[in-house]
PDB file of C-alpha atoms in Angstrom:
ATOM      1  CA  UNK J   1     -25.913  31.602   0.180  1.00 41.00           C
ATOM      2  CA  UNK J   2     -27.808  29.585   2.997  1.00 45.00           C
ATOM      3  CA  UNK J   3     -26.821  30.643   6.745  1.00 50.00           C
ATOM      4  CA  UNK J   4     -25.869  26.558   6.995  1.00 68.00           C
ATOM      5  CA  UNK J   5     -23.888  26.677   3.765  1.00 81.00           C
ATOM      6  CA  UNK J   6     -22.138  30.027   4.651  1.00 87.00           C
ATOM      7  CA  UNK J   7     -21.302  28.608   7.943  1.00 89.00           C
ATOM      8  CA  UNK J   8     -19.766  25.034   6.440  1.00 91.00           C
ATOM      9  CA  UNK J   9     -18.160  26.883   4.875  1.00 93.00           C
ATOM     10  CA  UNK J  10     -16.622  29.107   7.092  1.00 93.00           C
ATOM     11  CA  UNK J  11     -15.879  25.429   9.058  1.00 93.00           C
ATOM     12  CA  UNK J  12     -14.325  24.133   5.900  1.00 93.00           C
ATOM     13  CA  UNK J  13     -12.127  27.033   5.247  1.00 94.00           C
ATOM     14  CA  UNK J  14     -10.576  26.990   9.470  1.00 93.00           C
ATOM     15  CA  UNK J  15     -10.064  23.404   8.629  1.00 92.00           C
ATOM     16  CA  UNK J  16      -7.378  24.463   5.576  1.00 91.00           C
ATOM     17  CA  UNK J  17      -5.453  27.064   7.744  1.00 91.00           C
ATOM     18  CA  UNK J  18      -7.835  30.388   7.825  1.00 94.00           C
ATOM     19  CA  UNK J  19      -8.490  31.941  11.387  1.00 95.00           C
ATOM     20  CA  UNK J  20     -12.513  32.369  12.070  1.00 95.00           C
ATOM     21  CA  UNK J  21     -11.821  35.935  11.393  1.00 96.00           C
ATOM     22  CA  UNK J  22     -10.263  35.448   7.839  1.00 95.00           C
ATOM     23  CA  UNK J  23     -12.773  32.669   6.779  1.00 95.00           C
ATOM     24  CA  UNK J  24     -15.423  34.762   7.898  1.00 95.00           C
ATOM     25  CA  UNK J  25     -14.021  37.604   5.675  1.00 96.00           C
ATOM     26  CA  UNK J  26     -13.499  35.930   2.804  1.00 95.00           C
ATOM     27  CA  UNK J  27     -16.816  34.157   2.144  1.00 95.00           C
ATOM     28  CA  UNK J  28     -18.231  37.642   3.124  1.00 94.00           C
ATOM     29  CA  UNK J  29     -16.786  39.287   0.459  1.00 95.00           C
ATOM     30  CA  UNK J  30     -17.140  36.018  -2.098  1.00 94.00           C
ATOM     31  CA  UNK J  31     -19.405  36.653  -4.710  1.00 89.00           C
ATOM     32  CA  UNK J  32     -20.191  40.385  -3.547  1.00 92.00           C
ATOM     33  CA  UNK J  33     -19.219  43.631  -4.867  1.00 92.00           C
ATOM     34  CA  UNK J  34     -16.331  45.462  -3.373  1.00 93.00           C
ATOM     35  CA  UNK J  35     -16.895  46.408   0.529  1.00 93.00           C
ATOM     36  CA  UNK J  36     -15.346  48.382   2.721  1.00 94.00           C
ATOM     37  CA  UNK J  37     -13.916  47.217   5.790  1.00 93.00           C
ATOM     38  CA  UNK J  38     -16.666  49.358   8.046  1.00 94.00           C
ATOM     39  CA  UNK J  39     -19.035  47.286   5.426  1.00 95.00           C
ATOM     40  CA  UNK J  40     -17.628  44.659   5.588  1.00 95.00           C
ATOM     41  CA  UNK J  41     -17.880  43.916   9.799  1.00 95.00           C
ATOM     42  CA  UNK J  42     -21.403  45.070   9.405  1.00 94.00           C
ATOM     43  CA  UNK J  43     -21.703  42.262   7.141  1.00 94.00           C
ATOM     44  CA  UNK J  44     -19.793  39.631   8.909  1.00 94.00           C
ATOM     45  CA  UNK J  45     -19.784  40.438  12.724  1.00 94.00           C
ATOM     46  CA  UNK J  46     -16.095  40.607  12.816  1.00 95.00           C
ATOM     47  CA  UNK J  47     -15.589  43.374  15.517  1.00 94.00           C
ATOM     48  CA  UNK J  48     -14.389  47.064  13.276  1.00 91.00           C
ATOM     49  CA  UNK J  49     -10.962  46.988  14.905  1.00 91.00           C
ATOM     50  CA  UNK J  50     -10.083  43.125  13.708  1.00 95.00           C
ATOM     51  CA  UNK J  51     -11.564  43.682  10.256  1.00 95.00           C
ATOM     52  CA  UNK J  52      -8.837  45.464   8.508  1.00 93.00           C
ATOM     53  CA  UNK J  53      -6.196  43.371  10.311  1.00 95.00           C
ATOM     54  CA  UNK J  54      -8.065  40.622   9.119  1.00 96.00           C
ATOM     55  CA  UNK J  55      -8.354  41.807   5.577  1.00 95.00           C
ATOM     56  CA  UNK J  56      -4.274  42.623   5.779  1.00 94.00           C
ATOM     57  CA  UNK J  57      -3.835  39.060   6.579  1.00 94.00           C
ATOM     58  CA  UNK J  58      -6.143  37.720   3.625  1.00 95.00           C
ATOM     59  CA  UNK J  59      -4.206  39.564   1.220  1.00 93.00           C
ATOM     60  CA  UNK J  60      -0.621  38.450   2.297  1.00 93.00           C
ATOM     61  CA  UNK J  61      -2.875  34.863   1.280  1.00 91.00           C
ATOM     62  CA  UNK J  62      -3.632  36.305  -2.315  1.00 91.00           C
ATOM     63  CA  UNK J  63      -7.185  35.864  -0.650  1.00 94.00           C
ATOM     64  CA  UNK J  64      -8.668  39.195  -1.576  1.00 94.00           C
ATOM     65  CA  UNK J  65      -7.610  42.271  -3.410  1.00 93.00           C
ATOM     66  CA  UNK J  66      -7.767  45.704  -2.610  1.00 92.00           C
ATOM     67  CA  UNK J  67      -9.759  48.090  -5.202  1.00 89.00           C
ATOM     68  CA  UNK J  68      -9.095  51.843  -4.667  1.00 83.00           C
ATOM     69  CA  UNK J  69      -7.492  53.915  -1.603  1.00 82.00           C
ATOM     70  CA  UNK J  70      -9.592  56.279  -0.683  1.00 83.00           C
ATOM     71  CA  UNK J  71     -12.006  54.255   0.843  1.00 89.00           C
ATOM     72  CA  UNK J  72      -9.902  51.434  -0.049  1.00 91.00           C
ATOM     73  CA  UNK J  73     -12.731  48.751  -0.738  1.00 93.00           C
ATOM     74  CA  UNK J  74     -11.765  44.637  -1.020  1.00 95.00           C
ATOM     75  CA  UNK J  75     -13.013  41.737  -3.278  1.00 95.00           C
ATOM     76  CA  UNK J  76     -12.691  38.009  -3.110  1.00 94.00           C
ATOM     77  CA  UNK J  77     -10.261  36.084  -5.547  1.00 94.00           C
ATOM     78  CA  UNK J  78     -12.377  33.490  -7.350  1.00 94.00           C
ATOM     79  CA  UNK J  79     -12.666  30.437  -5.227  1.00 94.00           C
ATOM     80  CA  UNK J  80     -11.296  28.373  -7.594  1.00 93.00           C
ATOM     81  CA  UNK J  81      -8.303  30.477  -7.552  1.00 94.00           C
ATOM     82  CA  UNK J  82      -8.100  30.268  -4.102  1.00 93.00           C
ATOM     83  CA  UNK J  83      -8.150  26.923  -3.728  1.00 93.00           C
ATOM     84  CA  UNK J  84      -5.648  26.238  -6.255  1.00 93.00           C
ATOM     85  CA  UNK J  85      -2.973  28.503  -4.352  1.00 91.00           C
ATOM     86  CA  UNK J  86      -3.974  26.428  -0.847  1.00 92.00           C
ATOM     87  CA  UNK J  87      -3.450  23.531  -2.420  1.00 93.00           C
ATOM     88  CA  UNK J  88       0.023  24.218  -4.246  1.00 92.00           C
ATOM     89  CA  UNK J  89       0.715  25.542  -0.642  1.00 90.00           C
ATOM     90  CA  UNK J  90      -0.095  22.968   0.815  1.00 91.00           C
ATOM     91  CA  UNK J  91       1.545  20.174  -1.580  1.00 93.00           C
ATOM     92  CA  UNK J  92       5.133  22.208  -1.237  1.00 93.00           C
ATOM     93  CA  UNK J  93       4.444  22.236   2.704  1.00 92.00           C
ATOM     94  CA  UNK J  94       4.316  18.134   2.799  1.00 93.00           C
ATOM     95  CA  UNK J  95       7.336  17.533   0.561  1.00 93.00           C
ATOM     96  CA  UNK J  96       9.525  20.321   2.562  1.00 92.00           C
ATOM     97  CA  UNK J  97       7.982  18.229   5.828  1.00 93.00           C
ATOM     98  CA  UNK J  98       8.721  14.504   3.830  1.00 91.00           C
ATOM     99  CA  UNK J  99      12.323  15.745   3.320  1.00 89.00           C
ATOM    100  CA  UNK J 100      12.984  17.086   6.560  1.00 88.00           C
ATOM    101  CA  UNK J 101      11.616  14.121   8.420  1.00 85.00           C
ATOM    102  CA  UNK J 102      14.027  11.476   6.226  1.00 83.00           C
ATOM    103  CA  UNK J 103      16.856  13.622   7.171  1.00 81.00           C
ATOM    104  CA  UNK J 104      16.313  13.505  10.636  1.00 78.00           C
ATOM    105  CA  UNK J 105      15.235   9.621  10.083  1.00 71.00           C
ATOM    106  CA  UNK J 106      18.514   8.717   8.556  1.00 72.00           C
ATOM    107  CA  UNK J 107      20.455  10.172  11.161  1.00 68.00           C
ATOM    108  CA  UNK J 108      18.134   8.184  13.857  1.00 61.00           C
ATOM    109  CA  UNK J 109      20.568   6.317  15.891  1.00 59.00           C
ATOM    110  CA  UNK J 110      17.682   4.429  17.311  1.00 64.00           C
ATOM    111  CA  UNK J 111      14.280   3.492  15.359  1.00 67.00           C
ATOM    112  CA  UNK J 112      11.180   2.542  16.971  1.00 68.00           C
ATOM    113  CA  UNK J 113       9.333  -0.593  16.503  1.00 71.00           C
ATOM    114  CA  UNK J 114       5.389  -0.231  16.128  1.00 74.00           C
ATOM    115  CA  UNK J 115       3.912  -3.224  17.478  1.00 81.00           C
ATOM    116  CA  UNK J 116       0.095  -2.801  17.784  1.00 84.00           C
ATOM    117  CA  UNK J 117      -1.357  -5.028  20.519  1.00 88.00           C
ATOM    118  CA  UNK J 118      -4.544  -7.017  20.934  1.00 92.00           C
ATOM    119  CA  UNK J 119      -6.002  -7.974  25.194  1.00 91.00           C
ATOM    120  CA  UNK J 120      -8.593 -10.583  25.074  1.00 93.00           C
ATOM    121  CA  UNK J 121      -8.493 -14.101  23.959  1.00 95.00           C
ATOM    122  CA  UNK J 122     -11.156 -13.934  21.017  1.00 95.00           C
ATOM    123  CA  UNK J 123      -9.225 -10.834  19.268  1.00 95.00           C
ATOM    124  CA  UNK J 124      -6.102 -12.705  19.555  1.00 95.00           C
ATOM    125  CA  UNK J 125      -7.910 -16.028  18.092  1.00 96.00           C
ATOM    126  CA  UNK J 126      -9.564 -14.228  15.156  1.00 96.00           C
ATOM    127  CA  UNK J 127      -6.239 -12.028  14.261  1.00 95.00           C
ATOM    128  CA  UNK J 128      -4.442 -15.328  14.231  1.00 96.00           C
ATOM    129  CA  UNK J 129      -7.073 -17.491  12.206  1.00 96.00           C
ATOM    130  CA  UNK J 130      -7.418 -14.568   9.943  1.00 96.00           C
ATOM    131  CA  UNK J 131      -3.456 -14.673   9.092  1.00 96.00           C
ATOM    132  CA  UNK J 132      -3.766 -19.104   8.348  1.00 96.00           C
ATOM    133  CA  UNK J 133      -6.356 -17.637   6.491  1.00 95.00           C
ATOM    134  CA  UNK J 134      -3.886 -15.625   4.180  1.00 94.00           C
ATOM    135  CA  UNK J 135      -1.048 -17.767   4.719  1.00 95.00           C
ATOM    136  CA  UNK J 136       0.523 -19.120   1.101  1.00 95.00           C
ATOM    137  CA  UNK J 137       3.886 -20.632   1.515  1.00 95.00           C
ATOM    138  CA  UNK J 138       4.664 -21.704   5.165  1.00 97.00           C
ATOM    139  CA  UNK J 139       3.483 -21.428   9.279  1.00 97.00           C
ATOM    140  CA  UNK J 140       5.444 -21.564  12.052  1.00 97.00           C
ATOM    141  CA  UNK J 141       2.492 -22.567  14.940  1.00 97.00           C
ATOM    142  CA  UNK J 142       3.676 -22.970  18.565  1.00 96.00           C
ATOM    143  CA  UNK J 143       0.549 -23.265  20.960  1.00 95.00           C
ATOM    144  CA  UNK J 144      -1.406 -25.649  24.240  1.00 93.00           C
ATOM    145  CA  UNK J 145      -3.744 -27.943  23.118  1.00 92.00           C
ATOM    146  CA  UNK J 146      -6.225 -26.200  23.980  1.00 92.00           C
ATOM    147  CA  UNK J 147      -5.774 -22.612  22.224  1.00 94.00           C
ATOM    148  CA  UNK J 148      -4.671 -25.145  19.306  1.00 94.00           C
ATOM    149  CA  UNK J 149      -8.250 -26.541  18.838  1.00 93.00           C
ATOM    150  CA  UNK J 150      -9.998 -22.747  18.006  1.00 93.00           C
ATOM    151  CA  UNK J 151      -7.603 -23.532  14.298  1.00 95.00           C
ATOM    152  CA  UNK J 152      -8.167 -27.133  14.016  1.00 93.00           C
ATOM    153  CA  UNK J 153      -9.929 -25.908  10.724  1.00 94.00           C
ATOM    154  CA  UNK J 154      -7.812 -23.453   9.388  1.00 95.00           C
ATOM    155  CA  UNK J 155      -5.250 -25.771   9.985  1.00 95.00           C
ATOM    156  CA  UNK J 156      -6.756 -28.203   7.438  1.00 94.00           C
ATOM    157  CA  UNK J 157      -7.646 -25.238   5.071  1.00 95.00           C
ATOM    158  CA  UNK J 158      -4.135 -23.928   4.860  1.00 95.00           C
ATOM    159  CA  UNK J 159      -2.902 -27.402   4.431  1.00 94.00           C
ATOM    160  CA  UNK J 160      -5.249 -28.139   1.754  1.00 94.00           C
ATOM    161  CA  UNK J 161      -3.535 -25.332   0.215  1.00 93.00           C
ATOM    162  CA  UNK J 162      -0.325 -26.595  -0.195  1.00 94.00           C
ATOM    163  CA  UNK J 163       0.879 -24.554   2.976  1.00 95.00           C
ATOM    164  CA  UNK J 164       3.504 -25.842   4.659  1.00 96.00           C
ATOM    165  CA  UNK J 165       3.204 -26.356   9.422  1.00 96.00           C
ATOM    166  CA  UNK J 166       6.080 -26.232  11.539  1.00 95.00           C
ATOM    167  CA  UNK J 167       3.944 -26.898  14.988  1.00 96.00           C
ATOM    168  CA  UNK J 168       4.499 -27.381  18.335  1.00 94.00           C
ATOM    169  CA  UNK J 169       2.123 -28.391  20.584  1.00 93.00           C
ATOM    170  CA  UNK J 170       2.015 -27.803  24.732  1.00 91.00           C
ATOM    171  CA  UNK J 171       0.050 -31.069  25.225  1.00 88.00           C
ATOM    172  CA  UNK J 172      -2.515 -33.791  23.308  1.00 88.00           C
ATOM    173  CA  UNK J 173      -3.698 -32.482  20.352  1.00 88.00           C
ATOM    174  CA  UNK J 174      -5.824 -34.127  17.564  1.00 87.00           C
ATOM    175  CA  UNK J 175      -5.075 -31.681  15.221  1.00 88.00           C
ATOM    176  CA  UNK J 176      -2.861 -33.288  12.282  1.00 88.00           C
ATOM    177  CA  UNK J 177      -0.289 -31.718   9.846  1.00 89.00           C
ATOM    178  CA  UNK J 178       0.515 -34.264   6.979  1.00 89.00           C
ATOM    179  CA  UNK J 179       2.688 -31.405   4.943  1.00 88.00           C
ATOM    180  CA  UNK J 180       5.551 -30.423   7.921  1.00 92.00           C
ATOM    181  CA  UNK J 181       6.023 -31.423  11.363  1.00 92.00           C
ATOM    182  CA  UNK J 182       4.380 -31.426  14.734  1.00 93.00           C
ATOM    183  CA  UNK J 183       5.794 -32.118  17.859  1.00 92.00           C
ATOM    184  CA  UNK J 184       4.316 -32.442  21.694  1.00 90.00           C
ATOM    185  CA  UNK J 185       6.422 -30.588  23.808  1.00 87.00           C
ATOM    186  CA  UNK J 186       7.447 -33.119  26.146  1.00 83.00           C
ATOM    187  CA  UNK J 187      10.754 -32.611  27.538  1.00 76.00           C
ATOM    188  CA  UNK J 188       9.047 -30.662  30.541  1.00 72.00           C
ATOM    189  CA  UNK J 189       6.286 -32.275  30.776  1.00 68.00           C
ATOM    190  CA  UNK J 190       4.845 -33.408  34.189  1.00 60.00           C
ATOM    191  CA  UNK J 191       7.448 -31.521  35.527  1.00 58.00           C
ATOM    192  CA  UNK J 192       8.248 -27.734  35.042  1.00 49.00           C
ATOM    193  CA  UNK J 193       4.740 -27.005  34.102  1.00 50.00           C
ATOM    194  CA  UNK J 194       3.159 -29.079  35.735  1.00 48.00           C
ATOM    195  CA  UNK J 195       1.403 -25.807  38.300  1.00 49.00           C
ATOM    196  CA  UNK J 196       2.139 -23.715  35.853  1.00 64.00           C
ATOM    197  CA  UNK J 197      -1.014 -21.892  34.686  1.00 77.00           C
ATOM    198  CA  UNK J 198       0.816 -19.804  31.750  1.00 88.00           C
ATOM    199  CA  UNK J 199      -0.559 -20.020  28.310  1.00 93.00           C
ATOM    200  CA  UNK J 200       0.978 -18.579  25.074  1.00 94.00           C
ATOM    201  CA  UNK J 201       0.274 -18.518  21.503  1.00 96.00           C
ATOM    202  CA  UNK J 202       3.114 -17.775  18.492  1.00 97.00           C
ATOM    203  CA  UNK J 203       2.697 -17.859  14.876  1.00 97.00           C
ATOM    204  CA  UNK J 204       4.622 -16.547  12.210  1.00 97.00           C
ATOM    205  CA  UNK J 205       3.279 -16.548   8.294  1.00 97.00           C
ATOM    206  CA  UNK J 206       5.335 -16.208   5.607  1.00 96.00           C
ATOM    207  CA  UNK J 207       7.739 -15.127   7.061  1.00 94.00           C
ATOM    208  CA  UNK J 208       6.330 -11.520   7.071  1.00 94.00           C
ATOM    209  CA  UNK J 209       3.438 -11.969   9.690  1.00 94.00           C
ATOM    210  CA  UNK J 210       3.674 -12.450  12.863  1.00 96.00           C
ATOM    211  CA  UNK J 211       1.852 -12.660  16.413  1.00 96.00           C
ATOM    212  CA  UNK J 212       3.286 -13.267  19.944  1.00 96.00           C
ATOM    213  CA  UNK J 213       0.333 -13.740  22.681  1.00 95.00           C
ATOM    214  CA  UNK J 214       0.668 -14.809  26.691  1.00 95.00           C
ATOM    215  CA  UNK J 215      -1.341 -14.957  29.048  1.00 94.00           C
ATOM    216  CA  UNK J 216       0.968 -15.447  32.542  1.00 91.00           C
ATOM    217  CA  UNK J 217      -1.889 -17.038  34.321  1.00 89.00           C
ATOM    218  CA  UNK J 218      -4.121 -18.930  31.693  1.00 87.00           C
ATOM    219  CA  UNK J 219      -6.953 -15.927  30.983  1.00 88.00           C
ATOM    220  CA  UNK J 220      -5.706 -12.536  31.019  1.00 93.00           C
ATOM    221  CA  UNK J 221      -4.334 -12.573  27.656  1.00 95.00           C
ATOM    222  CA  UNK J 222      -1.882  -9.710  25.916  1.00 94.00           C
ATOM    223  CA  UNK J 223      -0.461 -10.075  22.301  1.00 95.00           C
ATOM    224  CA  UNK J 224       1.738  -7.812  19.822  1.00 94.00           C
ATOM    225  CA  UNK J 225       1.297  -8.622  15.889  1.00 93.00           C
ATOM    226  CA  UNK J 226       2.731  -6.973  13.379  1.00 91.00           C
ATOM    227  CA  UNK J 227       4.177  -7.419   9.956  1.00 90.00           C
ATOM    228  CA  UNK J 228       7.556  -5.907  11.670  1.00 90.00           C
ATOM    229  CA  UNK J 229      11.013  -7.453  10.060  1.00 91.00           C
ATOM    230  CA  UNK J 230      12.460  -7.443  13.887  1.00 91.00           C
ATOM    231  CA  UNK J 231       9.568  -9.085  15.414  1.00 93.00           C
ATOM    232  CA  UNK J 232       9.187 -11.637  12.987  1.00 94.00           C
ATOM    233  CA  UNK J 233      12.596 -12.774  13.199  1.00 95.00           C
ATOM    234  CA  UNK J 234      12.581 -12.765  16.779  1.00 95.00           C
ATOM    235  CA  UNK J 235       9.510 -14.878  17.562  1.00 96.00           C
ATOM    236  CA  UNK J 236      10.272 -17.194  14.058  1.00 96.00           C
ATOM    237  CA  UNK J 237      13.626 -18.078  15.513  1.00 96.00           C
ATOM    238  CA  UNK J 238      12.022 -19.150  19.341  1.00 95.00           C
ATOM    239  CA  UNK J 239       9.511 -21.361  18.001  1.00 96.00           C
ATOM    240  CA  UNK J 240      12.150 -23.045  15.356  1.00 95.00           C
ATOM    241  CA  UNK J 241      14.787 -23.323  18.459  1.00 95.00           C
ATOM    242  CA  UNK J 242      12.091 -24.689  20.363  1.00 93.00           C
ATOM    243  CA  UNK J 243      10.706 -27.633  17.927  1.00 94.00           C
ATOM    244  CA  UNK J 244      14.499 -28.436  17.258  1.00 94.00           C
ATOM    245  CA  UNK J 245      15.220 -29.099  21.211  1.00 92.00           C
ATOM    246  CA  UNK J 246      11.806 -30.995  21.062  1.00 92.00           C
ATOM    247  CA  UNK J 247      13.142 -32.959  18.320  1.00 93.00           C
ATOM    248  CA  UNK J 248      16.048 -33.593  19.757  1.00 93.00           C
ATOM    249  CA  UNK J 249      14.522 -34.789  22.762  1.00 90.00           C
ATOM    250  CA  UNK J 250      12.610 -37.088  20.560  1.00 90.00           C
ATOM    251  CA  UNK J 251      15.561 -38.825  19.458  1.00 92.00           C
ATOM    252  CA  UNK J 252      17.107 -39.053  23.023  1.00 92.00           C
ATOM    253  CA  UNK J 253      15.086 -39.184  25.774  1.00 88.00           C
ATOM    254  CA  UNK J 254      16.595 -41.752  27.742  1.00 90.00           C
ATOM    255  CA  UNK J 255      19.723 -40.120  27.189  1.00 91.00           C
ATOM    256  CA  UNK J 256      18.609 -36.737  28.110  1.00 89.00           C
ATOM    257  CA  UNK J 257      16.687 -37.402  31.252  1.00 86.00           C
ATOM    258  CA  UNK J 258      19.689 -39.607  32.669  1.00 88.00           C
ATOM    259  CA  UNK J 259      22.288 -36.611  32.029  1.00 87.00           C
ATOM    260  CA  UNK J 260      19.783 -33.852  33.208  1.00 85.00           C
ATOM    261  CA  UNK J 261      17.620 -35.300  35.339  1.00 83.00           C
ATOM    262  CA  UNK J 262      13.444 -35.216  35.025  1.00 79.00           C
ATOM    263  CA  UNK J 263      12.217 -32.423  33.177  1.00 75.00           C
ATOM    264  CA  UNK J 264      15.851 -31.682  31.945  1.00 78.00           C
ATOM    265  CA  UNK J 265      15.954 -29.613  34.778  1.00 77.00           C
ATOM    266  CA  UNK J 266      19.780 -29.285  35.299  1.00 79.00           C
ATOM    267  CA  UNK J 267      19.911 -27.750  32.082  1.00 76.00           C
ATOM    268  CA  UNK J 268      18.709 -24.980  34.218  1.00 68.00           C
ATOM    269  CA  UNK J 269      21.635 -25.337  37.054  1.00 66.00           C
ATOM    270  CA  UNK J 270      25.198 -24.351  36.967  1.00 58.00           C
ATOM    271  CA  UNK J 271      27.616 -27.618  36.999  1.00 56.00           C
ATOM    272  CA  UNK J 272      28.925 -28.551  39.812  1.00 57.00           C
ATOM    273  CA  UNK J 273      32.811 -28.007  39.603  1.00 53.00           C
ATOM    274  CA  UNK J 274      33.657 -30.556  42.430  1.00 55.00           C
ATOM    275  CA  UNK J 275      31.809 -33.413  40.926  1.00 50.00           C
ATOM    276  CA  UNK J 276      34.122 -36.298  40.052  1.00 45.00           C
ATOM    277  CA  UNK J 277      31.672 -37.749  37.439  1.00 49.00           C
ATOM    278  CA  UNK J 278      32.652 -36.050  33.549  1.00 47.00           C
ATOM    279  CA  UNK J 279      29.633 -35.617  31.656  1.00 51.00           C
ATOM    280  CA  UNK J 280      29.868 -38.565  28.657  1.00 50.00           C
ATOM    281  CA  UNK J 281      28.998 -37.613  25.459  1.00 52.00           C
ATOM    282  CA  UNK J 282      25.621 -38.190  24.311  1.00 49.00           C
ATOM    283  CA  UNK J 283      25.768 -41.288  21.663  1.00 52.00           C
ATOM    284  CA  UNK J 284      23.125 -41.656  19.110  1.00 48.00           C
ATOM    285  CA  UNK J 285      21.408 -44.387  19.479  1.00 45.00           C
ATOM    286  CA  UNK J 286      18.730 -46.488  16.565  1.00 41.00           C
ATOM    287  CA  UNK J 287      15.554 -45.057  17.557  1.00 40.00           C
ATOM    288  CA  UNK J 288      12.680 -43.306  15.569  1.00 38.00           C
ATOM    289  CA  UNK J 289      11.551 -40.122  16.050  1.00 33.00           C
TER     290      UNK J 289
END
């Protein structure tokens, strides 16, 4: 055997579970007649007083096997042999570990949520544009205009395929969705962003996919996405809530801004219990949305 091959080997057989010392012995004795321990450190370089500790070890393995007593002189199993009992070994050692692991799972009180994350603006773009790519039945989409123009085409892709927007838009947008909705978030408008620098991008697919992404001051940009149960309910449900307050506001806006004030900011304020003016119920009025 080649001095590289001997020594792959050697590498190979430390990566399965052998010390140095027992891969060493092993392909030293593979393929040769039986040695001696004194032989076989001559052979190998394993120092005399390791070698027969070594070779104790390899048999407890069914590694090698010990011919005589007197010397007592050791051979290699076949390799073939060898690597059958490492890999029934092995196999038995990952379905004791797969048990034990569900056991202690089940009795998790808490379980952890994986949520990989993304940190610049083009991964985020292309991880969402790849999943309108893939989506099939139905995309929740809540954006500003301007991170809403990088899908303008996948947009029109997915719709083409029968796929179904809910989509709420920070802002003017061009971008059109004839199969679903899409609503301009306007009941803020002008008002409590209007210094705000914050930028954000949600989208759900499927309901199996989703991706949350903000960046608090418009460019440094963090995002989770994951095809996580939790995760996609969570961010699912705050753009739906969102585009139904949006449509809402569509409906009454006049009503709205005269009960909580520009920007619906008293939504935000606790009600003043001295006032003498009751709040009137909001009446629906003939309007389009």
């Amino acid at each position: 055997m080649a001095v590289d091959g001997v020594g792959r080997a050697v590498e190979q057989l430390t990566e399965l579970g052998f010390s140095q010392y027992e891969a060493r012995a092993y392909v030293g004795l593979l393929g040769a007649e039986p040695m001696t321990g004194y032989a076989l450190a001559n052979r190998t370089g394993i120092p005399q007083p390791k070698v027969y500790e070594t070779l104790r070890r390899l048999e407890a393995k069914n590694a090698v096997g010990r011919v005589g007593d007197d010397p007592a002189r050791f051979v290699a199993v076949p390799a073939e042999q060898l690597l059958s009992t490492v890999d029934a070994q092995f196999r038995a050692r990952v379905i004791g570990t797969k048990q034990s692991l569900a056991e202690i799972d089940q009795r998790s009180a808490q379980r952890a949520h994986v949520l990989p994350s993304l940190t610049d603006w083009d991964s985020i773009a292309t991880r969402a544009a790849d999943m309108l790519r893939q989506a099939g039945r139905h995309v929740y989409l809540s954006t500003h205009a301007e991170q809403l123009a990088r899908f303008d085409a996948d947009i029109a892709d997915a719709q083409a395929r029968g796929v179904e927007f809910d989509l709420l838009c920070f802002g003017s947008s061009k971008v059109t969705v004839p199969r679903g909705r899409m609503l301009q978030h306007a009941s803020t408008e002008g008002m409590v962003y209007r210094h705000h620098q914050a930028r954000h991008l949600a989208v759900v697919v499927d309901s199996t996919d989703a991706l949350w992404a903000l960046a608090p001051n418009g460019s440094d940009w963090d995002a989770a996405v994951a095809a996580d149960p939790l995760f996609t309910a969570l961010v699912k449900g705050f753009i739906r809530h969102d585009l139904d307050v949006q449509q809402i506001y569509a409906d009454f806006p006049e009503e709205l801004r005269a009960r909580y004030g520009p920007g619906l900011q008293q939504l935000r304020r606790p009600a003043d219990p001295t006032s003498a003016q009751p709040s009137a119920p909001i009446e629906r009025t003939s309007r389009g949305a």
